[in-house]
Amino acid sequence: DGGAWVFDTRWFDVVWWAKLERLVARLRQQGVVADLILFHPYDHGRWGFDCLGGMNPHSYNTSNDRLYLEYAVARLGAFSNVWWSLANEWDYVRCKSQGLSNGGSPVWDELGETLASEDAHRRPKSIHNGAHLYNHSRAWVSHVSLQGKLSEIPSIVGGRFGVKPVVWDETK
């Protein structure tokens, strides 16, 4: 109808998801891992992925986020080349910042646990930092995903998240 497209958790666009499945399959054929970022702070309401539960962090409702995660995992979790990145720069998504502390928030903790419980294939899972590091010692996190200066690795990680692999995916 020419209006702005908005993500609707009541009706998933199966054509779009089938296209994404074909892309992930093509990457698998080429031996490439698809690190799928499920949420990010750069949506600004354009598609609606960032704040599916409303804009107010104090009354944020995770039910639509959980439905989206359930659907994404059901569609893509069987691909052997999928890794899940719950969020890119998780702490910049303001609507999900309720209870934000250095290391976690109730909203992100719940969504990470939802992702893990839906993922029967147990694909690698992490969450990418912004200004704050997430508490990567959480059971659902399989590896630490970081950005920053390579010289900061020992001081940033330093064993505080247990024995988990570190993926340094953005370096300066």
CSV table of C-alpha atoms in Angstrom, one decimal:
chain,number,residue,atom,x,y,z
A,1,ASP,CA,0.0,0.0,0.0
A,2,GLY,CA,3.1,2.3,-0.1
A,3,GLY,CA,3.2,2.8,3.6
A,4,ALA,CA,6.2,2.1,5.8
A,5,TRP,CA,6.8,-1.6,6.4
A,6,VAL,CA,6.6,-2.7,10.1
A,7,PHE,CA,7.7,-6.0,11.5
A,8,ASP,CA,4.5,-7.9,12.6
A,9,THR,CA,4.9,-10.8,15.1
A,10,ARG,CA,1.3,-11.8,14.4
A,11,TRP,CA,2.2,-12.7,10.8
A,12,PHE,CA,5.7,-13.6,9.8
A,13,ASP,CA,6.6,-12.8,6.1
A,14,VAL,CA,7.4,-16.4,5.0
A,15,VAL,CA,8.8,-15.1,1.6
A,16,TRP,CA,11.4,-12.9,3.4
A,17,TRP,CA,12.3,-15.8,5.8
A,18,ALA,CA,12.7,-18.2,2.9
A,19,LYS,CA,15.1,-15.8,1.2
A,20,LEU,CA,17.1,-15.6,4.4
A,21,GLU,CA,17.2,-19.4,4.6
A,22,ARG,CA,18.5,-19.5,1.0
A,23,LEU,CA,21.2,-17.0,1.9
A,24,VAL,CA,22.3,-19.0,5.0
A,25,ALA,CA,22.3,-22.2,2.9
A,26,ARG,CA,24.5,-20.5,0.3
A,27,LEU,CA,26.9,-19.4,3.0
A,28,ARG,CA,27.0,-22.9,4.4
A,29,GLN,CA,27.9,-24.3,0.9
A,30,GLN,CA,30.8,-21.8,0.8
A,31,GLY,CA,32.0,-22.8,4.3
A,32,VAL,CA,31.0,-19.5,5.9
A,33,VAL,CA,29.5,-19.1,9.4
A,34,ALA,CA,26.4,-16.8,9.5
A,35,ASP,CA,26.6,-14.9,12.8
A,36,LEU,CA,23.0,-13.7,12.9
A,37,ILE,CA,22.4,-10.5,14.9
A,38,LEU,CA,18.9,-10.7,16.3
A,39,PHE,CA,18.6,-7.2,17.8
A,40,HIS,CA,20.5,-3.9,17.4
A,41,PRO,CA,20.2,-0.3,18.5
A,42,TYR,CA,20.2,1.2,15.0
A,43,ASP,CA,16.6,0.4,13.9
A,44,HIS,CA,15.2,3.7,15.4
A,45,GLY,CA,11.7,2.3,14.8
A,46,ARG,CA,12.2,1.9,11.1
A,47,TRP,CA,11.5,-1.9,11.1
A,48,GLY,CA,10.4,-2.3,14.7
A,49,PHE,CA,13.0,-5.0,15.6
A,50,ASP,CA,14.7,-3.0,18.3
A,51,CYS,CA,11.7,-2.3,20.6
A,52,LEU,CA,9.0,-4.9,19.9
A,53,GLY,CA,7.8,-4.5,23.5
A,54,GLY,CA,7.4,-0.7,23.5
A,55,MET,CA,9.7,2.3,24.0
A,56,ASN,CA,9.4,2.6,27.7
A,57,PRO,CA,12.2,0.6,29.5
A,58,HIS,CA,10.2,0.5,32.8
A,59,SER,CA,7.2,-1.1,31.2
A,60,TYR,CA,8.9,-3.1,28.5
A,61,ASN,CA,7.0,-6.3,27.5
A,62,THR,CA,9.2,-9.1,26.1
A,63,SER,CA,6.4,-11.3,24.7
A,64,ASN,CA,6.9,-10.1,21.1
A,65,ASP,CA,10.7,-10.4,21.4
A,66,ARG,CA,10.3,-14.0,22.6
A,67,LEU,CA,7.9,-14.8,19.8
A,68,TYR,CA,10.4,-13.4,17.3
A,69,LEU,CA,13.2,-15.4,18.8
A,70,GLU,CA,11.1,-18.6,18.8
A,71,TYR,CA,10.3,-18.1,15.1
A,72,ALA,CA,13.9,-17.2,14.1
A,73,VAL,CA,15.3,-20.2,15.9
A,74,ALA,CA,12.7,-22.5,14.4
A,75,ARG,CA,13.4,-21.3,10.9
A,76,LEU,CA,17.2,-21.0,11.1
A,77,GLY,CA,18.5,-23.1,14.0
A,78,ALA,CA,18.9,-26.3,12.0
A,79,PHE,CA,21.5,-24.8,9.8
A,80,SER,CA,24.9,-26.1,11.0
A,81,ASN,CA,26.6,-22.8,10.1
A,82,VAL,CA,24.5,-20.5,12.3
A,83,TRP,CA,25.8,-18.6,15.3
A,84,TRP,CA,23.4,-16.4,17.3
A,85,SER,CA,24.3,-12.9,18.3
A,86,LEU,CA,21.5,-11.9,20.6
A,87,ALA,CA,22.3,-8.2,20.1
A,88,ASN,CA,24.9,-5.9,18.6
A,89,GLU,CA,25.8,-3.3,21.2
A,90,TRP,CA,23.1,-4.6,23.6
A,91,ASP,CA,23.4,-1.8,26.1
A,92,TYR,CA,22.5,0.9,23.5
A,93,VAL,CA,19.0,-0.5,22.9
A,94,ARG,CA,17.4,2.0,25.3
A,95,CYS,CA,13.9,0.4,25.4
A,96,LYS,CA,15.5,-2.8,26.8
A,97,SER,CA,17.7,-1.0,29.4
A,98,GLN,CA,15.4,-1.5,32.5
A,99,GLY,CA,17.7,-2.6,35.3
A,100,LEU,CA,20.8,-2.1,33.2
A,101,SER,CA,23.9,-2.6,35.3
A,102,ASN,CA,27.4,-3.2,34.2
A,103,GLY,CA,27.0,-6.8,33.1
A,104,GLY,CA,23.4,-7.4,32.4
A,105,SER,CA,19.8,-6.5,32.6
A,106,PRO,CA,16.7,-8.5,33.3
A,107,VAL,CA,15.4,-8.0,29.8
A,108,TRP,CA,18.5,-9.2,28.1
A,109,ASP,CA,18.9,-12.1,30.6
A,110,GLU,CA,15.4,-13.3,29.8
A,111,LEU,CA,15.9,-13.0,26.0
A,112,GLY,CA,19.2,-14.9,26.2
A,113,GLU,CA,17.5,-17.7,28.2
A,114,THR,CA,14.7,-17.8,25.7
A,115,LEU,CA,17.1,-18.1,22.8
A,116,ALA,CA,18.9,-20.9,24.6
A,117,SER,CA,15.8,-22.8,25.5
A,118,GLU,CA,14.5,-22.6,21.9
A,119,ASP,CA,17.8,-23.7,20.3
A,120,ALA,CA,17.5,-27.5,20.2
A,121,HIS,CA,20.7,-27.6,18.1
A,122,ARG,CA,22.7,-25.7,20.7
A,123,ARG,CA,24.4,-23.3,18.3
A,124,PRO,CA,27.0,-20.9,19.6
A,125,LYS,CA,25.4,-17.8,21.3
A,126,SER,CA,26.8,-14.5,22.5
A,127,ILE,CA,25.9,-10.9,22.9
A,128,HIS,CA,28.1,-8.0,21.5
A,129,ASN,CA,29.2,-5.2,23.8
A,130,GLY,CA,28.8,-1.5,23.4
A,131,ALA,CA,29.9,0.7,26.3
A,132,HIS,CA,29.3,-2.1,28.9
A,133,LEU,CA,30.3,-5.7,28.8
A,134,TYR,CA,27.5,-8.2,29.3
A,135,ASN,CA,28.0,-10.8,32.0
A,136,HIS,CA,29.3,-13.6,29.7
A,137,SER,CA,29.4,-16.0,32.5
A,138,ARG,CA,25.7,-16.6,32.1
A,139,ALA,CA,24.9,-20.2,31.2
A,140,TRP,CA,23.3,-19.4,27.8
A,141,VAL,CA,26.4,-17.6,26.5
A,142,SER,CA,28.8,-19.9,24.7
A,143,HIS,CA,31.6,-17.4,23.9
A,144,VAL,CA,32.6,-13.8,24.7
A,145,SER,CA,32.0,-11.5,21.7
A,146,LEU,CA,34.0,-8.2,22.0
A,147,GLN,CA,35.0,-5.1,20.2
A,148,GLY,CA,37.7,-2.6,21.1
A,149,LYS,CA,41.5,-2.4,21.0
A,150,LEU,CA,43.5,-5.6,20.8
A,151,SER,CA,45.8,-4.4,23.5
A,152,GLU,CA,42.8,-4.3,25.9
A,153,ILE,CA,42.0,-8.0,25.7
A,154,PRO,CA,43.7,-9.2,28.9
A,155,SER,CA,42.4,-6.3,31.0
A,156,ILE,CA,38.8,-6.6,29.6
A,157,VAL,CA,38.4,-10.3,29.8
A,158,GLY,CA,41.0,-11.5,32.3
A,159,GLY,CA,39.2,-14.7,33.1
A,160,ARG,CA,36.3,-13.0,34.8
A,161,PHE,CA,33.7,-14.8,32.6
A,162,GLY,CA,35.0,-18.3,33.3
A,163,VAL,CA,36.7,-20.4,30.6
A,164,LYS,CA,34.9,-19.4,27.4
A,165,PRO,CA,36.3,-18.7,24.0
A,166,VAL,CA,36.7,-15.0,23.1
A,167,VAL,CA,35.8,-13.7,19.6
A,168,TRP,CA,37.3,-10.3,19.0
A,169,ASP,CA,35.1,-9.3,16.2
A,170,GLU,CA,35.7,-5.6,15.9
A,171,THR,CA,39.2,-4.3,16.5
A,172,LYS,CA,40.7,-0.8,16.5
